[in-house]
Amino acid sequence: MQFSEYYERSALMSDGQPGNPRYRAALFDLDGTLVASSNTIDRHTRMWAKRNDLDVAEVMQASHGLRDRDFVPMFVSRSRVEAEIRWLHELSCRDTAGIAASPGATALTRSLPTGVWAVVTSAAREVALCRLAAASLPQPSLLICSEHVAEGKPAPESYLRAAAALNIGPHDCLVFEDSIAGLLSAKSAGMAAIAVGWRQAPVHGTPVTDLREVRIDCSPQGRLQVSSPAVCQPRAAPFDTSTISTAPFSAKD
C-alpha cells in the first residue's frame, strides 16, 4: 500500500474520543524520551565538533533530534561525510557512560504488552540497542531507526513507517517525543503527541515533565487508554506523502 493511500484511510481507523482518548500503539522516541542520554550525546557532539575545529554551540544547536546523516553534512565537505558518520557511530556504541532510563520509562514500557509499542529514533539501530541495554529497558518488537528512512525527523516518514509496520492508521498512534524535530515529525504524520520534558507550550502535543506523569492502560481488545494527562489532538495537515520512499524495509535488519 502506498503511504498516500494509507494516510487517507487513517481517519476511518481511529476510535479516540475527546476526553477519553484510546489508541492502538504508543510510539516512543529514544534519546531524551525513554533514555536519559543528553549528557552522553552532548559529550560526543562536543568531541566531534572539536575534532573538526567547529563552533561547538552551533553544532549542538543544529544537531538536536537529527540523524548524524542529516547534520554532519552541514559542517563538513561531502568527501568527509561518511568517515565522520562512522566516527560518531563507533563512539556512540563504545561509550554509553551516563546512559540511564528516563524517569518513568522503565515502569511505563514494562506495563505495555509486546506489539502495542515501538521505538522510533534518529539513532542507528546498533546505537539504539546499545542505549536500550545500557538503560536496562526492554527491547521493543518494532524498532524504526535511521537506516530505515530516506528522510529523518522532522519529516514524518519514520512515524508513518512505524504505523505501517504495525498495520494501523496514524491517528491510532500516540507519539512520545522531546525534541522540536520529533514533535514536528509527529504533527506532520497526523499523530497525537506527548511532549516530554516541556514546561511551556510545545510546538505540538501535550506537555509533561516526564513519563511518571503518564499512565497507559491496555484493554483486552488492545486499545490503549491514556490518562494524566488526557491527550487528544485534532488532525494535523498531512505531509506531502508522495515524497516518501515506499521501498520495502525490515525493521529487524
Backbone as numpy.savetxt, mean C-alpha at the origin, in Angstrom:
# Nx Ny Nz CAx CAy CAz Cx Cy Cz
-10.26 -10.19 -17.95 -11.10 -8.99 -17.95 -10.23 -7.75 -17.95
-10.57 -6.78 -18.78 -9.85 -5.53 -18.82 -10.13 -4.73 -17.55
-9.13 -3.96 -17.08 -9.32 -3.17 -15.87 -10.46 -2.18 -16.04
-10.65 -1.62 -17.26 -11.72 -0.65 -17.47 -13.08 -1.29 -17.26
-13.29 -2.52 -17.77 -14.55 -3.22 -17.54 -14.71 -3.55 -16.06
-13.63 -3.99 -15.46 -13.65 -4.37 -14.05 -14.06 -3.21 -13.16
-13.49 -2.03 -13.47 -13.80 -0.85 -12.67 -15.27 -0.51 -12.78
-15.85 -0.59 -14.00 -17.24 -0.22 -14.20 -18.18 -1.16 -13.45
-17.77 -2.43 -13.27 -18.60 -3.39 -12.54 -18.65 -3.11 -11.05
-17.66 -2.40 -10.55 -17.45 -2.33 -9.10 -18.61 -1.72 -8.36
-19.31 -0.75 -8.94 -20.40 -0.08 -8.24 -21.53 -1.06 -7.92
-21.64 -2.14 -8.69 -22.71 -3.10 -8.48 -22.35 -4.16 -7.46
-21.07 -4.18 -7.05 -20.59 -5.28 -6.22 -20.45 -4.92 -4.74
-20.55 -3.65 -4.40 -20.31 -3.24 -3.02 -21.60 -3.27 -2.20
-21.51 -3.75 -0.98 -22.68 -3.75 -0.11 -22.50 -2.80 1.07
-21.52 -1.90 1.00 -21.30 -0.95 2.07 -22.43 0.05 2.18
-22.83 0.36 3.39 -23.89 1.33 3.64 -23.35 2.43 4.55
-23.74 3.69 4.31 -23.26 4.78 5.18 -23.57 4.48 6.64
-22.57 4.65 7.49 -22.75 4.43 8.92 -22.61 2.98 9.31
-22.59 2.07 8.34 -22.45 0.65 8.64 -21.62 0.00 7.53
-20.38 0.47 7.34 -19.61 0.03 6.19 -19.18 -1.43 6.28
-19.34 -2.12 5.16 -18.88 -3.50 5.08 -18.09 -3.67 3.79
-17.00 -4.36 3.91 -16.10 -4.55 2.78 -15.78 -6.03 2.64
-15.16 -6.39 1.53 -14.77 -7.78 1.31 -13.27 -7.99 1.44
-12.52 -6.89 1.52 -11.07 -7.04 1.67 -10.48 -5.78 2.29
-9.44 -5.99 3.11 -8.64 -4.90 3.66 -7.28 -4.94 2.97
-6.91 -3.82 2.36 -5.64 -3.73 1.63 -4.70 -2.81 2.39
-3.60 -3.36 2.88 -2.68 -2.61 3.73 -1.42 -2.22 2.98
-1.07 -0.95 3.05 0.28 -0.54 2.71 1.21 -1.16 3.75
2.48 -1.25 3.43 3.42 -1.87 4.37 4.17 -0.84 5.21
5.10 -0.13 4.60 5.97 0.79 5.35 5.21 2.01 5.85
5.24 2.22 7.16 4.54 3.34 7.77 3.11 3.02 8.14
2.62 1.87 7.68 1.24 1.47 7.98 1.24 0.21 8.84
1.66 -0.91 8.29 1.79 -2.14 9.08 3.12 -2.21 9.80
4.13 -1.65 9.19 5.49 -1.76 9.72 6.05 -0.39 10.04
6.56 -0.24 11.25 7.24 1.00 11.65 8.67 0.93 11.11
8.85 1.45 9.93 10.14 1.33 9.25 10.70 2.68 8.83
10.05 3.76 9.23 10.46 5.07 8.73 11.90 5.40 9.09
12.33 5.07 10.31 13.71 5.37 10.71 14.71 4.58 9.87
14.36 3.32 9.60 15.25 2.49 8.79 15.31 2.99 7.36
14.16 3.29 6.77 14.13 3.79 5.40 14.81 5.14 5.31
14.58 5.99 6.29 15.26 7.29 6.29 16.78 7.11 6.33
17.23 6.16 7.14 18.67 5.90 7.23 19.23 5.46 5.87
18.51 4.55 5.21 18.95 4.06 3.91 18.94 5.18 2.87
17.88 5.98 2.91 17.76 7.06 1.92 18.86 8.10 2.11
19.15 8.41 3.36 20.25 9.36 3.63 21.58 8.80 3.15
21.80 7.52 3.41 23.04 6.89 2.96 23.15 6.95 1.44
22.03 6.69 0.77 22.04 6.71 -0.69 22.28 8.12 -1.23
21.62 9.12 -0.62 21.81 10.50 -1.06 23.26 10.94 -0.88
23.85 10.60 0.27 25.24 10.98 0.51 26.18 10.24 -0.43
25.86 8.99 -0.72 26.67 8.20 -1.65 26.75 8.88 -3.02
25.66 9.57 -3.38 25.59 10.21 -4.69 25.75 11.73 -4.64
26.20 12.23 -3.48 26.43 13.67 -3.30 25.20 14.49 -3.64
24.05 14.04 -3.13 22.77 14.71 -3.39 22.30 15.46 -2.15
21.38 16.39 -2.34 20.77 17.10 -1.24 19.87 16.13 -0.48
20.22 15.83 0.76 19.51 14.82 1.53 18.04 15.19 1.72
17.76 16.43 2.08 16.38 16.85 2.33 15.53 16.72 1.07
16.10 17.07 -0.05 15.36 16.98 -1.32 15.03 15.54 -1.67
16.00 14.65 -1.49 15.78 13.23 -1.77 14.74 12.65 -0.81
14.84 13.00 0.46 13.90 12.49 1.45 12.47 12.89 1.10
12.28 14.13 0.71 10.94 14.62 0.39 10.39 13.94 -0.87
11.23 13.77 -1.87 10.77 13.22 -3.14 10.46 11.73 -3.07
11.14 11.01 -2.19 11.07 9.54 -2.20 9.92 8.95 -1.39
9.29 9.72 -0.52 8.31 9.15 0.41 7.14 8.51 -0.31
6.95 7.22 -0.06 5.82 6.49 -0.62 6.03 5.98 -2.03
7.17 6.28 -2.64 7.42 5.88 -4.02 8.32 4.65 -4.09
8.23 3.96 -5.22 9.16 2.86 -5.49 10.55 3.43 -5.74
11.57 2.63 -5.42 12.94 3.04 -5.76 13.03 3.32 -7.26
12.35 2.51 -8.04 12.40 2.66 -9.50 11.78 3.97 -9.97
10.94 4.56 -9.15 10.30 5.81 -9.55 11.06 7.05 -9.09
11.74 6.96 -7.94 12.43 8.17 -7.49 13.91 8.22 -7.85
14.56 7.07 -7.97 15.99 7.06 -8.31 16.28 7.80 -9.62
15.47 7.59 -10.69 15.76 8.31 -11.94 15.62 9.83 -11.84
15.00 10.33 -10.77 14.90 11.78 -10.59 16.27 12.39 -10.29
17.20 11.55 -9.81 18.45 12.10 -9.25 19.73 11.61 -9.91
19.66 10.52 -10.65 20.89 10.02 -11.29 20.67 9.83 -12.78
21.75 9.73 -13.51 21.65 9.55 -14.96 21.10 8.17 -15.29
20.53 8.06 -16.48 19.90 6.81 -16.90 20.87 5.63 -16.82
22.12 5.86 -17.13 23.10 4.77 -17.15 23.37 4.20 -15.76
23.04 4.95 -14.72 23.33 4.52 -13.35 22.10 4.02 -12.60
20.93 4.15 -13.19 19.68 3.84 -12.47 19.65 2.41 -11.95
19.89 1.42 -12.80 19.77 0.02 -12.38 20.76 -0.33 -11.28
21.98 0.17 -11.37 22.98 -0.11 -10.33 22.58 0.50 -9.00
22.02 1.71 -9.03 21.61 2.37 -7.79 20.39 1.69 -7.18
19.48 1.22 -8.00 18.32 0.47 -7.49 18.79 -0.82 -6.83
19.74 -1.51 -7.45 20.29 -2.74 -6.84 20.95 -2.44 -5.51
21.68 -1.33 -5.43 22.36 -0.97 -4.19 21.34 -0.77 -3.07
20.27 -0.04 -3.35 19.24 0.20 -2.34 18.52 -1.10 -1.97
18.27 -1.94 -2.96 17.59 -3.21 -2.71 18.41 -4.09 -1.77
19.68 -4.23 -2.07 20.55 -5.08 -1.24 20.68 -4.54 0.17
20.78 -3.23 0.31 20.85 -2.62 1.64 19.56 -2.87 2.41
18.43 -2.72 1.74 17.14 -2.89 2.41 16.92 -4.32 2.89
17.42 -5.29 2.15 17.30 -6.70 2.56 18.27 -7.03 3.69
19.44 -6.43 3.64 20.50 -6.75 4.61 20.29 -6.05 5.96
19.80 -4.82 5.92 19.69 -4.01 7.13 18.23 -3.81 7.52
17.75 -4.59 8.48 16.38 -4.44 8.99 16.39 -3.93 10.43
17.52 -3.42 10.88 17.61 -2.89 12.24 16.60 -1.76 12.43
15.84 -1.85 13.51 14.84 -0.82 13.80 13.47 -1.12 13.28
13.32 -2.17 12.46 12.01 -2.55 11.94 11.17 -3.18 13.04
9.92 -2.75 13.16 9.00 -3.30 14.15 7.58 -3.18 13.63
6.68 -3.95 14.20 5.27 -3.82 13.84 4.75 -2.48 14.33
3.94 -1.82 13.51 3.30 -0.57 13.93 2.30 -0.86 15.04
2.03 0.11 15.91 1.06 -0.11 16.99 -0.28 -0.61 16.44
-0.74 -1.73 16.94 -2.02 -2.30 16.54 -1.96 -3.21 15.34
-0.83 -3.24 14.62 -0.76 -4.02 13.39 -0.82 -5.52 13.64
-0.12 -5.99 14.66 -0.09 -7.42 14.94 -1.48 -7.94 15.27
-2.16 -7.28 16.19 -3.49 -7.72 16.60 -4.48 -7.66 15.44
-4.41 -6.59 14.65 -5.36 -6.42 13.56 -5.17 -7.46 12.48
-3.94 -7.68 12.02 -3.73 -8.65 10.95 -4.00 -10.07 11.41
-3.67 -10.38 12.65 -3.90 -11.74 13.14 -5.37 -12.01 13.43
-6.18 -10.97 13.48 -7.62 -11.15 13.69 -8.35 -11.43 12.39
-7.67 -11.26 11.25 -8.32 -11.39 9.95 -8.06 -12.76 9.34
-9.11 -13.40 8.80 -8.91 -14.68 8.12 -8.05 -14.52 6.87
-7.35 -15.57 6.51 -6.59 -15.57 5.26 -7.53 -15.35 4.09
-7.12 -14.54 3.14 -7.92 -14.33 1.94 -8.77 -13.09 1.94
-8.86 -12.41 3.10 -9.65 -11.17 3.14 -8.77 -9.94 3.34
-7.45 -10.15 3.35 -6.55 -9.01 3.46 -5.30 -9.25 2.62
-4.69 -8.16 2.22 -3.50 -8.23 1.38 -2.59 -7.07 1.73
-1.34 -7.18 1.33 -0.39 -6.09 1.45 -0.09 -5.55 0.05
-0.18 -4.24 -0.09 0.08 -3.57 -1.36 1.16 -2.53 -1.10
2.36 -2.78 -1.60 3.51 -1.98 -1.20 4.34 -1.50 -2.38
5.03 -0.41 -2.16 5.98 0.10 -3.16 7.33 -0.61 -3.07
7.49 -1.43 -2.05 8.75 -2.17 -1.88 8.80 -3.37 -2.82
10.01 -3.82 -3.12 10.19 -5.07 -3.85 9.76 -6.24 -2.97
9.38 -7.35 -3.60 8.86 -8.48 -2.84 9.86 -8.98 -1.79
11.12 -9.13 -2.18 12.12 -9.62 -1.24 12.27 -8.69 -0.05
12.24 -7.39 -0.30 12.34 -6.40 0.78 11.12 -6.49 1.68
9.94 -6.58 1.07 8.70 -6.66 1.85 8.70 -7.87 2.76
9.12 -9.01 2.25 9.16 -10.23 3.06 10.15 -10.11 4.21
11.29 -9.47 3.96 12.28 -9.26 5.03 11.70 -8.38 6.13
10.96 -7.35 5.75 10.40 -6.42 6.75 9.24 -7.05 7.50
8.40 -7.83 6.83 7.34 -8.54 7.54 7.93 -9.50 8.56
8.98 -10.21 8.17 9.62 -11.15 9.09 10.27 -10.42 10.26
10.94 -9.31 9.98 11.59 -8.55 11.04 10.58 -8.00 12.04
9.38 -7.70 11.55 8.33 -7.17 12.41 7.48 -8.27 13.05
7.79 -9.52 12.73 7.04 -10.69 13.24 5.55 -10.59 12.88
5.27 -10.12 11.69 3.90 -10.03 11.20 3.60 -11.22 10.28
2.35 -11.66 10.23 2.01 -12.78 9.34 2.17 -12.38 7.88
2.50 -13.35 7.05 2.62 -13.10 5.62 1.24 -13.27 4.98
0.77 -12.28 4.25 -0.56 -12.40 3.63 -0.55 -13.38 2.47
-1.72 -13.87 2.11 -1.80 -14.77 0.95 -1.59 -14.01 -0.35
-1.82 -12.69 -0.33 -1.61 -11.86 -1.51 -0.70 -10.70 -1.16
0.36 -10.56 -1.94 1.34 -9.51 -1.71 1.64 -8.85 -3.06
1.16 -7.62 -3.24 1.38 -6.86 -4.47 2.57 -5.93 -4.23
3.61 -6.10 -5.03 4.86 -5.37 -4.81 5.25 -4.57 -6.05
6.38 -3.90 -5.96 6.80 -3.01 -7.04 6.96 -3.75 -8.37
7.37 -5.02 -8.32 7.59 -5.78 -9.56 6.30 -6.07 -10.32
5.17 -5.98 -9.64 3.90 -6.41 -10.24 3.18 -5.31 -11.01
3.69 -4.10 -10.97 2.98 -2.99 -11.61 3.90 -2.21 -12.54
3.31 -1.66 -13.59 4.05 -0.79 -14.49 4.19 0.60 -13.90
3.15 1.03 -13.17 3.15 2.35 -12.55 2.92 2.22 -11.05
3.82 2.79 -10.25 3.67 2.75 -8.80 2.73 3.83 -8.29
2.50 3.83 -7.00 1.70 4.87 -6.38 2.32 6.24 -6.67
1.53 7.28 -6.97 0.10 7.46 -6.73 -0.83 6.95 -7.82
-0.34 6.32 -8.87 -1.24 5.67 -9.82 -1.99 4.55 -9.10
-3.19 4.22 -9.54 -4.02 3.24 -8.82 -3.74 1.79 -9.16
-2.80 1.54 -10.06 -2.63 0.18 -10.59 -2.42 -0.87 -9.51
-1.61 -0.59 -8.51 -1.31 -1.61 -7.51 -2.56 -2.02 -6.74
-3.40 -1.05 -6.38 -4.62 -1.39 -5.65 -5.65 -2.06 -6.55
-5.73 -1.63 -7.80 -6.64 -2.29 -8.73 -6.20 -3.73 -9.00
-4.91 -3.97 -9.07 -4.42 -5.34 -9.27 -4.74 -6.21 -8.06
-4.66 -5.64 -6.87 -5.01 -6.41 -5.68 -6.48 -6.80 -5.71
-7.36 -5.85 -6.06 -8.79 -6.15 -6.14 -9.05 -7.22 -7.20
-8.39 -7.09 -8.35 -8.58 -8.07 -9.42 -8.11 -9.45 -9.00
-6.98 -9.52 -8.29 -6.45 -10.81 -7.83 -7.39 -11.47 -6.82
-8.10 -10.65 -6.06 -9.07 -11.17 -5.09 -10.45 -11.37 -5.71
-10.59 -10.98 -6.98 -11.85 -11.11 -7.73 -13.00 -10.35 -7.08
-12.69 -9.13 -6.63 -13.71 -8.27 -6.05 -13.59 -6.87 -6.67
-14.62 -6.06 -6.47 -14.61 -4.70 -7.01 -13.85 -3.74 -6.13
-13.36 -2.64 -6.70 -12.66 -1.64 -5.91 -13.47 -1.12 -4.73
-14.78 -1.01 -4.90 -15.59 -0.46 -3.81 -15.89 -1.48 -2.72
-15.40 -2.70 -2.91 -15.46 -3.69 -1.84 -14.18 -3.70 -1.01
-13.26 -2.78 -1.33 -11.95 -2.75 -0.67 -11.81 -1.54 0.25
-11.17 -1.76 1.37 -10.81 -0.67 2.28 -9.29 -0.64 2.37
-8.72 0.52 2.05 -7.27 0.69 2.02 -6.77 1.33 3.31
-5.64 0.85 3.80 -4.96 1.45 4.95 -3.64 2.00 4.45
-3.45 3.31 4.55 -2.28 3.99 3.97 -1.79 5.10 4.88
-0.49 5.41 4.76 0.05 6.53 5.53 0.57 7.66 4.66
0.92 7.38 3.41 1.56 8.40 2.58 0.57 9.11 1.67
0.92 10.31 1.25 0.10 11.04 0.29 -0.01 10.25 -1.01
1.11 9.71 -1.49 1.09 8.95 -2.73 0.15 7.75 -2.63
0.18 7.05 -1.51 -0.67 5.88 -1.32 -2.14 6.24 -1.23
-2.45 7.32 -0.50 -3.84 7.75 -0.37 -4.40 8.22 -1.71
-3.58 8.90 -2.50 -4.02 9.32 -3.84 -4.22 8.11 -4.74
-3.41 7.08 -4.56 -3.57 5.84 -5.31 -4.93 5.21 -4.99
-5.25 5.13 -3.69 -6.54 4.56 -3.29 -7.70 5.39 -3.83
-7.56 6.70 -3.76 -8.62 7.59 -4.24 -8.85 7.40 -5.73
-7.76 7.34 -6.50 -7.88 7.16 -7.94 -8.49 5.80 -8.29
-8.25 4.81 -7.43 -8.83 3.48 -7.65 -10.29 3.40 -7.24
-10.80 4.46 -6.62 -12.19 4.46 -6.18 -12.42 3.67 -4.91
-11.39 3.60 -4.06 -11.48 2.82 -2.83 -11.54 3.71 -1.61
-12.31 3.31 -0.61 -12.32 3.98 0.68 -10.97 3.77 1.35
-10.62 4.68 2.26 -9.30 4.58 2.88 -9.32 5.04 4.33
-8.42 4.46 5.12 -8.10 4.95 6.45 -6.68 5.48 6.38
-6.52 6.74 6.73 -5.22 7.42 6.68 -4.53 7.25 8.02
-3.54 6.39 8.07 -2.86 6.02 9.31 -1.78 7.04 9.66
-1.84 7.52 10.90 -0.82 8.45 11.38 -1.11 9.90 11.06
-2.29 10.17 10.55 -2.67 11.56 10.21 -3.39 12.20 11.38
-2.99 13.42 11.72 -3.65 14.17 12.79 -4.44 15.35 12.26
-4.47 15.48 10.95 -5.26 16.52 10.31 -5.96 15.91 9.11
-6.74 16.71 8.40 -7.49 16.18 7.27 -6.55 15.61 6.21
-6.67 14.35 5.87 -5.81 13.75 4.85 -6.30 14.09 3.44
-5.49 13.77 2.45 -5.88 14.01 1.07 -7.02 13.10 0.66
-7.24 12.02 1.39 -8.32 11.08 1.13 -8.48 10.19 2.35
-9.71 9.84 2.68 -9.95 8.87 3.73 -10.20 9.48 5.10
-10.32 8.60 6.07 -10.59 8.97 7.46 -9.30 8.83 8.28
-8.89 9.87 8.99 -7.62 9.80 9.72 -7.73 9.03 11.03
-6.69 8.28 11.36 -6.55 7.65 12.68 -5.11 7.84 13.11
-4.89 7.85 14.41 -3.53 8.00 14.92 -2.70 6.76 14.61
-3.28 5.58 14.87 -2.62 4.32 14.52 -3.67 3.22 14.47
-3.24 2.01 14.17 -4.18 0.91 13.94 -4.86 0.41 15.20
-4.43 0.87 16.36 -5.13 0.49 17.59 -6.53 1.10 17.65
-6.78 2.13 16.84 -8.08 2.78 16.81 -9.08 2.05 15.91
-8.63 1.01 15.23 -9.46 0.33 14.23 -9.79 -1.09 14.68
-11.06 -1.45 14.51 -11.48 -2.83 14.75 -12.18 -3.34 13.50
-11.84 -4.56 13.11 -12.48 -5.18 11.95 -13.07 -6.52 12.38
-14.38 -6.67 12.19 -15.05 -7.93 12.46 -15.43 -8.58 11.14
-15.19 -9.88 11.04 -15.49 -10.62 9.81 -16.72 -11.49 10.02
-17.73 -11.29 9.17 -18.96 -12.07 9.27 -18.74 -13.47 8.71
-19.66 -14.41 8.99 -19.53 -15.76 8.42 -19.54 -15.74 6.88
-20.13 -14.70 6.31 -20.17 -14.56 4.85 -18.90 -13.91 4.29
-17.96 -13.57 5.17 -16.71 -12.98 4.72 -16.74 -11.49 4.54
-17.78 -10.82 5.07 -17.86 -9.37 4.99 -17.13 -8.75 6.18
-16.38 -7.70 5.92 -15.62 -7.03 6.97 -16.36 -5.79 7.42
-16.68 -5.74 8.71 -17.32 -4.56 9.27 -16.29 -3.79 10.09
-16.14 -2.52 9.75 -15.12 -1.68 10.36 -15.77 -0.74 11.36
-15.16 -0.64 12.51 -15.68 0.29 13.52 -14.53 1.04 14.16
-14.87 2.20 14.69 -13.94 3.07 15.42 -12.67 3.38 14.63
-12.78 4.23 13.61 -13.96 4.97 13.21 -14.75 4.23 12.14
-16.01 4.69 11.91 -16.78 4.19 10.78 -16.27 4.88 9.53
-16.10 4.09 8.49 -15.55 4.63 7.26 -16.45 4.27 6.09
-16.87 5.26 5.36 -17.59 5.03 4.13 -17.37 6.25 3.25
-16.57 6.10 2.21 -16.21 7.22 1.35 -17.07 7.23 0.11
-17.39 8.42 -0.42 -18.11 8.48 -1.68 -17.23 8.01 -2.83
-17.85 7.63 -3.91 -17.09 7.15 -5.06 -16.21 8.25 -5.62
-14.95 7.90 -5.87 -14.01 8.86 -6.44 -14.09 8.83 -7.95
-13.65 9.91 -8.60 -13.59 9.95 -10.05 -12.59 8.91 -10.52
-12.97 8.08 -11.50 -12.07 7.00 -11.91 -10.83 7.49 -12.62
-9.74 6.76 -12.37 -8.49 7.00 -13.07 -8.64 6.49 -14.50
-7.87 7.01 -15.42 -7.90 6.54 -16.80 -7.29 5.15 -16.85
-8.15 4.14 -16.68 -7.66 2.76 -16.57 -7.12 2.23 -17.88
-7.35 2.92 -19.01 -6.82 2.45 -20.29 -5.31 2.50 -20.32
-4.70 3.26 -19.39 -3.24 3.38 -19.36 -2.58 2.29 -18.54
-3.37 1.44 -17.88 -2.82 0.42 -17.00 -2.53 -0.86 -17.78
-1.35 -1.39 -17.60 -0.99 -2.65 -18.24 -1.86 -3.77 -17.71
-2.35 -4.63 -18.61 -3.16 -5.77 -18.19 -2.41 -7.08 -18.38
-1.10 -6.99 -18.52 -0.29 -8.21 -18.69 -0.43 -9.11 -17.47
-0.48 -10.42 -17.66 -0.62 -11.34 -16.51 0.56 -11.19 -15.55
0.30 -11.46 -14.29 1.38 -11.46 -13.31 1.04 -12.46 -12.24
2.05 -12.86 -11.52 1.86 -13.77 -10.39 2.27 -13.04 -9.13
1.34 -12.89 -8.19 1.64 -12.19 -6.96 2.60 -12.97 -6.08
2.86 -14.23 -6.43 3.78 -15.03 -5.61 5.15 -15.17 -6.24
5.39 -14.52 -7.40 6.69 -14.59 -8.05 7.78 -13.99 -7.19
